[in-house]
Amino acid sequence: MRDPDKPQQIIDAAVRVFARNGFYNSRVSDIAREAGIASGTIYLYFKTKDEILVTLFREKMAGFVGVLRKEIAGEPDPPAKLRRLVRLHFETLEAHPDMAEVVQVELRQGQKFFRGASAHEISAYFDLIGSVLQEGVEAGVFRRDLPVKVATKMLFGAMDQVTTSWVLGKRGYRLADAAEPVANIFLKGVTRDGI
Amino acid sequence: MRDPDKPQQIIDAAVRVFARNGFYNSRVSDIAREAGIASGTIYLYFKTKDEILVTLFREKMAGFVGVLRKEIAGEPDPPAKLRRLVRLHFETLEAHPDMAEVVQVELRQGQKFFRGASAHEISAYFDLIGSVLQEGVEAGVFRRDLPVKVATKMLFGAMDQVTTSWVLGKRGYRLADAAEPVANIFLKGVTRDGI
Amino acid sequence: MRDPDKPQQIIDAAVRVFARNGFYNSRVSDIAREAGIASGTIYLYFKTKDEILVTLFREKMAGFVGVLRKEIAGEPDPPAKLRRLVRLHFETLEAHPDMAEVVQVELRQGQKFFRGASAHEISAYFDLIGSVLQEGVEAGVFRRDLPVKVATKMLFGAMDQVTTSWVLGKRGYRLADAAEPVANIFLKGVTRDGI
Amino acid sequence: MRDPDKPQQIIDAAVRVFARNGFYNSRVSDIAREAGIASGTIYLYFKTKDEILVTLFREKMAGFVGVLRKEIAGEPDPPAKLRRLVRLHFETLEAHPDMAEVVQVELRQGQKFFRGASAHEISAYFDLIGSVLQEGVEAGVFRRDLPVKVATKMLFGAMDQVTTSWVLGKRGYRLADAAEPVANIFLKGVTRDGI
DNA sequence: TATGAATGAGCCTTCATTCAT
DNA sequence: GATGAATGAAGGCTCATTCAT
């Protein structure tokens, strides 16, 4: 089992295929055709069709969160960090529309993702958002009594839904344009009065 | 086609089954067994398995939005309407956990819902939220320059994610308790400065 | 799951198909075609292809041993019982050549039969032979020091091989004709001297 | 095709693998791994998986019969020859349990062996036994009217079954100990009265 | 010669849907 | 209308065999 590019090629093909048809309506042979290989070859690199999906999600999500974490570290304060995070969220998904399609629309198969194998990658994202909020609370820029967990879910859900609508709307406008309004509303919602 | 209760019995059984196993991992025969009827009988009332899902979603969503619309009509101003809407959203799903499970986790099979057959029911909910926001803008209680569409998606996404987390967290706490924090943060985020 | 004849029809079709091609070279669809049903129907009555084979073997073997046991009970003494057993063994397999083919040639897939699920049915046959031999020893007609277990295996193996040769020789002669010579040689071999 | 040891290494590996899992449940790659070579290499020496099995059986059987033939030639009379043959049969298989497992339990795939490609090697063994019996008849030590063919099959079948039981019984005792009882019973069965 | 990644035909099994009763 | 046995198309996965290196 040598070719170190094959798994990535397969993942990439799977992203496109799943984006097009959804997981359950995609055949392993579709992925193979998209990747330009024989269907049996896929099984040299992945044990099952499910494993493709899980691997794909984990990898993309981990990369996504990793980039976000690094980028926002350079920002001076929690509000700036949140603005950057929101912007990057939208920019990244806009730059990878197939991925966005998969993440937004297809990977919501209960059990399989938020529960189960990929829960860790998702909670890493929640942790990242939560830590920025917590930092802001402690720095006194966000409401002292801010329910951090709820706020975290709200921001994630808000970005998620804006992205979903963009994907479903066939991406007829610039997703990144939503970054500023979203950040504004959310920040205003959590910022301490008198600031 | 006589029995006017059958379709409802089937829908109700389907909600429970889908909540348990997801749409693609549920058999038509599972729904039949849950409903206490023969699997062939289902086809007297629904043309395909997909149709069960679509009907189920449409019906539940329409009922949900209808109740919300009526309830918030009695509230005096847009902020009060939003508070009531948020509270009812959480209370209703908490009272029907099976339904919540289906809506939150299983009905996200792209293509099939937000796009496609059920788009109308979903946009009815968006319209309801949007109209309250618009009303508030016009009344001067919400920011004059509020991007209503984005804010609408944000609120829906925020409620949605809070509910999803609750469902996935095995419902270990009161969902309705999230109503006030969510409403507070969102309202603060959209309210006009100086009020 | 009603039709009480289906399992038998499937078993009978399987006997013919396995006899023709062997277990591993037979498709479930071959059995279905032979039985005149759809291949999916087989799975209403058997969980797996393996289960067909095991069931088939158990049933045939149990019936076979049951008949033998009843028939030899009527014989006056152990030698007569053995003669009758040998004769019936050959006559029965001659009357059911498909069955003979399966039992003799195909069911010898190690692990699966002599070991495993069908061991019980086979040992029932051994027990039957062994009990007649033991009876003869105790009655003084067979050698007092006869190693009953070894002798049991010898008789079974002898009959088995004679049958196998007959099957492989495309059954070009009467198998039942072998009954007397086999019984003669074996009885002479185990009978107490001086009788 | 250079390396003259490879085919033998492959055969030996195949014996071990088939003994462990049976022919149909063994992969060509299993044999390769056991032999310490790449699976493609096997196809430099054997055209198909079947050919490995056939070659293996032919070679082992031919060697087996060759040894037996030479060894019994030194014995003074037919009964002594038979005793020696029976003893060697058991001793050889006891010394090569892998081989015994393959021959006894796995190589019984009808069609493929007793019929077909290996028929010649098997009949060589039958011929050997038969010639000894015939010799004994002509020498007057065995029954003048002995049905030699049937008796041949009986002895082979008897030894075969005793060995099979030993293999299946996980070889919990000395197989060679069965040589004397088997020879005794069989010889008594075929010996001319009055001797 | 040796390798082992790649191939793709083939098969067991599932399950939505039909239809005779 | 109701049933549930029967259907058969479809697809995930395996593995003998090939072939570029």
GROMACS .gro file of N, CA and C in nm, chain B residues 30-118:
model
  267
  225ASP      N    1  -4.011  -0.128   0.925
  225ASP     CA    2  -3.999  -0.080   1.064
  225ASP      C    3  -4.114   0.015   1.096
  226ILE      N    4  -4.141   0.103   1.003
  226ILE     CA    5  -4.249   0.199   1.024
  226ILE      C    6  -4.382   0.124   1.037
  227ALA      N    7  -4.401   0.026   0.949
  227ALA     CA    8  -4.524  -0.053   0.954
  227ALA      C    9  -4.540  -0.121   1.089
  228ARG      N   10  -4.433  -0.184   1.134
  228ARG     CA   11  -4.441  -0.253   1.263
  228ARG      C   12  -4.472  -0.155   1.374
  229GLU      N   13  -4.404  -0.042   1.371
  229GLU     CA   14  -4.426   0.061   1.474
  229GLU      C   15  -4.571   0.109   1.471
  230ALA      N   16  -4.629   0.114   1.351
  230ALA     CA   17  -4.766   0.162   1.338
  230ALA      C   18  -4.869   0.050   1.359
  231GLY      N   19  -4.820  -0.071   1.372
  231GLY     CA   20  -4.911  -0.182   1.393
  231GLY      C   21  -4.990  -0.221   1.271
  232ILE      N   22  -4.933  -0.196   1.155
  232ILE     CA   23  -5.002  -0.233   1.031
  232ILE      C   24  -4.907  -0.312   0.941
  233ALA      N   25  -4.958  -0.360   0.830
  233ALA     CA   26  -4.873  -0.432   0.737
  233ALA      C   27  -4.800  -0.334   0.647
  234SER      N   28  -4.682  -0.375   0.603
  234SER     CA   29  -4.602  -0.278   0.528
  234SER      C   30  -4.669  -0.241   0.396
  235GLY      N   31  -4.741  -0.333   0.337
  235GLY     CA   32  -4.811  -0.301   0.213
  235GLY      C   33  -4.913  -0.191   0.232
  236THR      N   34  -4.970  -0.185   0.351
  236THR     CA   35  -5.073  -0.084   0.379
  236THR      C   36  -5.019   0.058   0.363
  237ILE      N   37  -4.894   0.073   0.398
  237ILE     CA   38  -4.833   0.206   0.387
  237ILE      C   39  -4.846   0.259   0.244
  238TYR      N   40  -4.838   0.169   0.150
  238TYR     CA   41  -4.842   0.212   0.010
  238TYR      C   42  -4.983   0.245  -0.039
  239LEU      N   43  -5.080   0.222   0.048
  239LEU     CA   44  -5.214   0.270   0.014
  239LEU      C   45  -5.227   0.419   0.044
  240TYR      N   46  -5.134   0.468   0.127
  240TYR     CA   47  -5.144   0.608   0.170
  240TYR      C   48  -5.027   0.694   0.125
  241PHE      N   49  -4.915   0.627   0.098
  241PHE     CA   50  -4.798   0.702   0.051
  241PHE      C   51  -4.738   0.629  -0.069
  242LYS      N   52  -4.696   0.708  -0.167
  242LYS     CA   53  -4.647   0.646  -0.289
  242LYS      C   54  -4.507   0.587  -0.270
  243THR      N   55  -4.424   0.656  -0.194
  243THR     CA   56  -4.289   0.606  -0.171
  243THR      C   57  -4.244   0.635  -0.027
  244LYS      N   58  -4.133   0.577   0.006
  244LYS     CA   59  -4.075   0.603   0.138
  244LYS      C   60  -4.040   0.751   0.151
  245ASP      N   61  -3.984   0.806   0.046
  245ASP     CA   62  -3.951   0.948   0.048
  245ASP      C   63  -4.073   1.035   0.080
  246GLU      N   64  -4.185   0.994   0.022
  246GLU     CA   65  -4.304   1.076   0.042
  246GLU      C   66  -4.344   1.081   0.190
  247ILE      N   67  -4.319   0.974   0.260
  247ILE     CA   68  -4.349   0.975   0.403
  247ILE      C   69  -4.269   1.085   0.471
  248LEU      N   70  -4.142   1.089   0.438
  248LEU     CA   71  -4.054   1.185   0.501
  248LEU      C   72  -4.095   1.328   0.467
  249VAL      N   73  -4.122   1.350   0.342
  249VAL     CA   74  -4.159   1.484   0.299
  249VAL      C   75  -4.290   1.527   0.363
  250THR      N   76  -4.386   1.438   0.361
  250THR     CA   77  -4.515   1.470   0.420
  250THR      C   78  -4.502   1.501   0.568
  251LEU      N   79  -4.427   1.412   0.634
  251LEU     CA   80  -4.403   1.427   0.777
  251LEU      C   81  -4.345   1.565   0.807
  252PHE      N   82  -4.244   1.599   0.730
  252PHE     CA   83  -4.176   1.726   0.756
  252PHE      C   84  -4.268   1.844   0.728
  253ARG      N   85  -4.332   1.839   0.616
  253ARG     CA   86  -4.423   1.948   0.580
  253ARG      C   87  -4.529   1.970   0.685
  254GLU      N   88  -4.592   1.861   0.721
  254GLU     CA   89  -4.702   1.871   0.816
  254GLU      C   90  -4.655   1.928   0.950
  255LYS      N   91  -4.547   1.868   1.001
  255LYS     CA   92  -4.501   1.912   1.132
  255LYS      C   93  -4.454   2.057   1.128
  256MET      N   94  -4.385   2.089   1.022
  256MET     CA   95  -4.330   2.224   1.010
  256MET      C   96  -4.444   2.325   0.995
  257ALA      N   97  -4.542   2.291   0.912
  257ALA     CA   98  -4.654   2.382   0.891
  257ALA      C   99  -4.729   2.405   1.022
  258GLY      N  100  -4.751   2.297   1.095
  258GLY     CA  101  -4.818   2.309   1.224
  258GLY      C  102  -4.738   2.396   1.320
  259PHE      N  103  -4.610   2.371   1.321
  259PHE     CA  104  -4.520   2.445   1.409
  259PHE      C  105  -4.526   2.596   1.378
  260VAL      N  106  -4.509   2.627   1.252
  260VAL     CA  107  -4.509   2.768   1.213
  260VAL      C  108  -4.646   2.832   1.238
  261GLY      N  109  -4.750   2.753   1.213
  261GLY     CA  110  -4.884   2.806   1.236
  261GLY      C  111  -4.906   2.845   1.381
  262VAL      N  112  -4.866   2.757   1.471
  262VAL     CA  113  -4.880   2.786   1.613
  262VAL      C  114  -4.801   2.911   1.650
  263LEU      N  115  -4.676   2.914   1.604
  263LEU     CA  116  -4.591   3.029   1.637
  263LEU      C  117  -4.656   3.160   1.589
  264ARG      N  118  -4.701   3.156   1.466
  264ARG     CA  119  -4.759   3.277   1.409
  264ARG      C  120  -4.875   3.328   1.495
  265LYS      N  121  -4.960   3.234   1.532
  265LYS     CA  122  -5.077   3.274   1.611
  265LYS      C  123  -5.037   3.326   1.748
  266GLU      N  124  -4.944   3.256   1.808
  266GLU     CA  125  -4.906   3.293   1.945
  266GLU      C  126  -4.840   3.431   1.953
  267ILE      N  127  -4.750   3.457   1.859
  267ILE     CA  128  -4.677   3.584   1.872
  267ILE      C  129  -4.763   3.703   1.830
  268ALA      N  130  -4.873   3.672   1.760
  268ALA     CA  131  -4.960   3.782   1.718
  268ALA      C  132  -5.012   3.860   1.838
  269GLY      N  133  -5.026   3.789   1.949
  269GLY     CA  134  -5.080   3.854   2.067
  269GLY      C  135  -4.980   3.941   2.143
  270GLU      N  136  -4.856   3.935   2.105
  270GLU     CA  137  -4.755   4.012   2.179
  270GLU      C  138  -4.754   4.158   2.133
  271PRO      N  139  -4.720   4.245   2.223
  271PRO     CA  140  -4.735   4.389   2.196
  271PRO      C  141  -4.631   4.449   2.101
  272ASP      N  142  -4.507   4.402   2.107
  272ASP     CA  143  -4.406   4.466   2.022
  272ASP      C  144  -4.308   4.361   1.970
  273PRO      N  145  -4.228   4.400   1.870
  273PRO     CA  146  -4.135   4.304   1.809
  273PRO      C  147  -4.043   4.234   1.909
  274PRO      N  148  -3.981   4.303   2.002
  274PRO     CA  149  -3.897   4.228   2.097
  274PRO      C  150  -3.975   4.124   2.174
  275ALA      N  151  -4.094   4.157   2.218
  275ALA     CA  152  -4.176   4.061   2.290
  275ALA      C  153  -4.213   3.944   2.199
  276LYS      N  154  -4.239   3.976   2.074
  276LYS     CA  155  -4.271   3.869   1.978
  276LYS      C  156  -4.154   3.774   1.961
  277LEU      N  157  -4.036   3.832   1.950
  277LEU     CA  158  -3.919   3.745   1.933
  277LEU      C  159  -3.895   3.658   2.056
  278ARG      N  160  -3.909   3.719   2.172
  278ARG     CA  161  -3.893   3.640   2.295
  278ARG      C  162  -3.990   3.523   2.299
  279ARG      N  163  -4.112   3.553   2.262
  279ARG     CA  164  -4.215   3.448   2.265
  279ARG      C  165  -4.183   3.340   2.160
  280LEU      N  166  -4.139   3.385   2.046
  280LEU     CA  167  -4.106   3.290   1.939
  280LEU      C  168  -3.993   3.197   1.983
  281VAL      N  169  -3.891   3.256   2.040
  281VAL     CA  170  -3.778   3.173   2.084
  281VAL      C  171  -3.824   3.073   2.191
  282ARG      N  172  -3.900   3.125   2.285
  282ARG     CA  173  -3.948   3.036   2.393
  282ARG      C  174  -4.033   2.922   2.337
  283LEU      N  175  -4.124   2.957   2.245
  283LEU     CA  176  -4.211   2.853   2.189
  283LEU      C  177  -4.132   2.752   2.105
  284HIS      N  178  -4.034   2.802   2.035
  284HIS     CA  179  -3.950   2.712   1.956
  284HIS      C  180  -3.892   2.604   2.047
  285PHE      N  181  -3.831   2.646   2.155
  285PHE     CA  182  -3.768   2.550   2.244
  285PHE      C  183  -3.871   2.465   2.318
  286GLU      N  184  -3.978   2.528   2.364
  286GLU     CA  185  -4.079   2.452   2.440
  286GLU      C  186  -4.145   2.344   2.355
  287THR      N  187  -4.173   2.382   2.231
  287THR     CA  188  -4.240   2.286   2.144
  287THR      C  189  -4.151   2.165   2.115
  288LEU      N  190  -4.028   2.193   2.082
  288LEU     CA  191  -3.939   2.081   2.053
  288LEU      C  192  -3.908   1.999   2.178
  289GLU      N  193  -3.907   2.066   2.294
  289GLU     CA  194  -3.884   1.991   2.417
  289GLU      C  195  -4.002   1.900   2.447
  290ALA      N  196  -4.119   1.947   2.410
  290ALA     CA  197  -4.239   1.868   2.437
  290ALA      C  198  -4.254   1.752   2.339
  291HIS      N  199  -4.186   1.759   2.227
  291HIS     CA  200  -4.193   1.653   2.125
  291HIS      C  201  -4.052   1.611   2.085
  292PRO      N  202  -3.987   1.542   2.174
  292PRO     CA  203  -3.845   1.512   2.153
  292PRO      C  204  -3.822   1.427   2.028
  293ASP      N  205  -3.915   1.337   1.998
  293ASP     CA  206  -3.900   1.258   1.876
  293ASP      C  207  -3.895   1.349   1.754
  294MET      N  208  -3.991   1.442   1.754
  294MET     CA  209  -3.996   1.537   1.644
  294MET      C  210  -3.869   1.618   1.636
  295ALA      N  211  -3.822   1.660   1.752
  295ALA     CA  212  -3.700   1.740   1.754
  295ALA      C  213  -3.584   1.659   1.697
  296GLU      N  214  -3.578   1.535   1.738
  296GLU     CA  215  -3.469   1.449   1.688
  296GLU      C  216  -3.474   1.440   1.536
  297VAL      N  217  -3.595   1.420   1.485
  297VAL     CA  218  -3.606   1.409   1.340
  297VAL      C  219  -3.570   1.540   1.272
  298VAL      N  220  -3.629   1.646   1.320
  298VAL     CA  221  -3.605   1.775   1.253
  298VAL      C  222  -3.459   1.815   1.265
  299GLN      N  223  -3.406   1.803   1.382
  299GLN     CA  224  -3.271   1.853   1.403
  299GLN      C  225  -3.164   1.770   1.337
  300VAL      N  226  -3.176   1.641   1.353
  300VAL     CA  227  -3.061   1.559   1.318
  300VAL      C  228  -3.079   1.483   1.189
  301GLU      N  229  -3.201   1.444   1.162
  301GLU     CA  230  -3.219   1.355   1.050
  301GLU      C  231  -3.266   1.422   0.922
  302LEU      N  232  -3.337   1.529   0.940
  302LEU     CA  233  -3.397   1.588   0.819
  302LEU      C  234  -3.301   1.678   0.745
  303ARG      N  235  -3.174   1.669   0.783
  303ARG     CA  236  -3.077   1.755   0.718
  303ARG      C  237  -3.020   1.695   0.591
  304GLN      N  238  -3.081   1.588   0.545
  304GLN     CA  239  -3.033   1.530   0.421
  304GLN      C  240  -3.054   1.629   0.308
  305GLY      N  241  -2.953   1.705   0.282
  305GLY     CA  242  -2.958   1.810   0.177
  305GLY      C  243  -3.055   1.772   0.067
  306GLN      N  244  -3.049   1.842  -0.041
  306GLN     CA  245  -3.131   1.805  -0.156
  306GLN      C  246  -3.276   1.788  -0.113
  307LYS      N  247  -3.298   1.689  -0.026
  307LYS     CA  248  -3.435   1.645   0.000
  307LYS      C  249  -3.518   1.749   0.072
  308PHE      N  250  -3.456   1.837   0.153
  308PHE     CA  251  -3.540   1.922   0.235
  308PHE      C  252  -3.527   2.070   0.215
  309PHE      N  253  -3.414   2.123   0.255
  309PHE     CA  254  -3.403   2.268   0.242
  309PHE      C  255  -3.420   2.305   0.095
  310ARG      N  256  -3.356   2.224   0.013
  310ARG     CA  257  -3.394   2.231  -0.127
  310ARG      C  258  -3.516   2.143  -0.144
  311GLY      N  259  -3.575   2.152  -0.253
  311GLY     CA  260  -3.675   2.054  -0.287
  311GLY      C  261  -3.805   2.070  -0.214
  312ALA      N  262  -3.869   1.958  -0.191
  312ALA     CA  263  -4.011   1.953  -0.160
  312ALA      C  264  -4.050   2.034  -0.037
  313SER      N  265  -3.959   2.046   0.060
  313SER     CA  266  -4.000   2.109   0.184
  313SER      C  267  -3.953   2.252   0.198
   0.00000   0.00000   0.00000
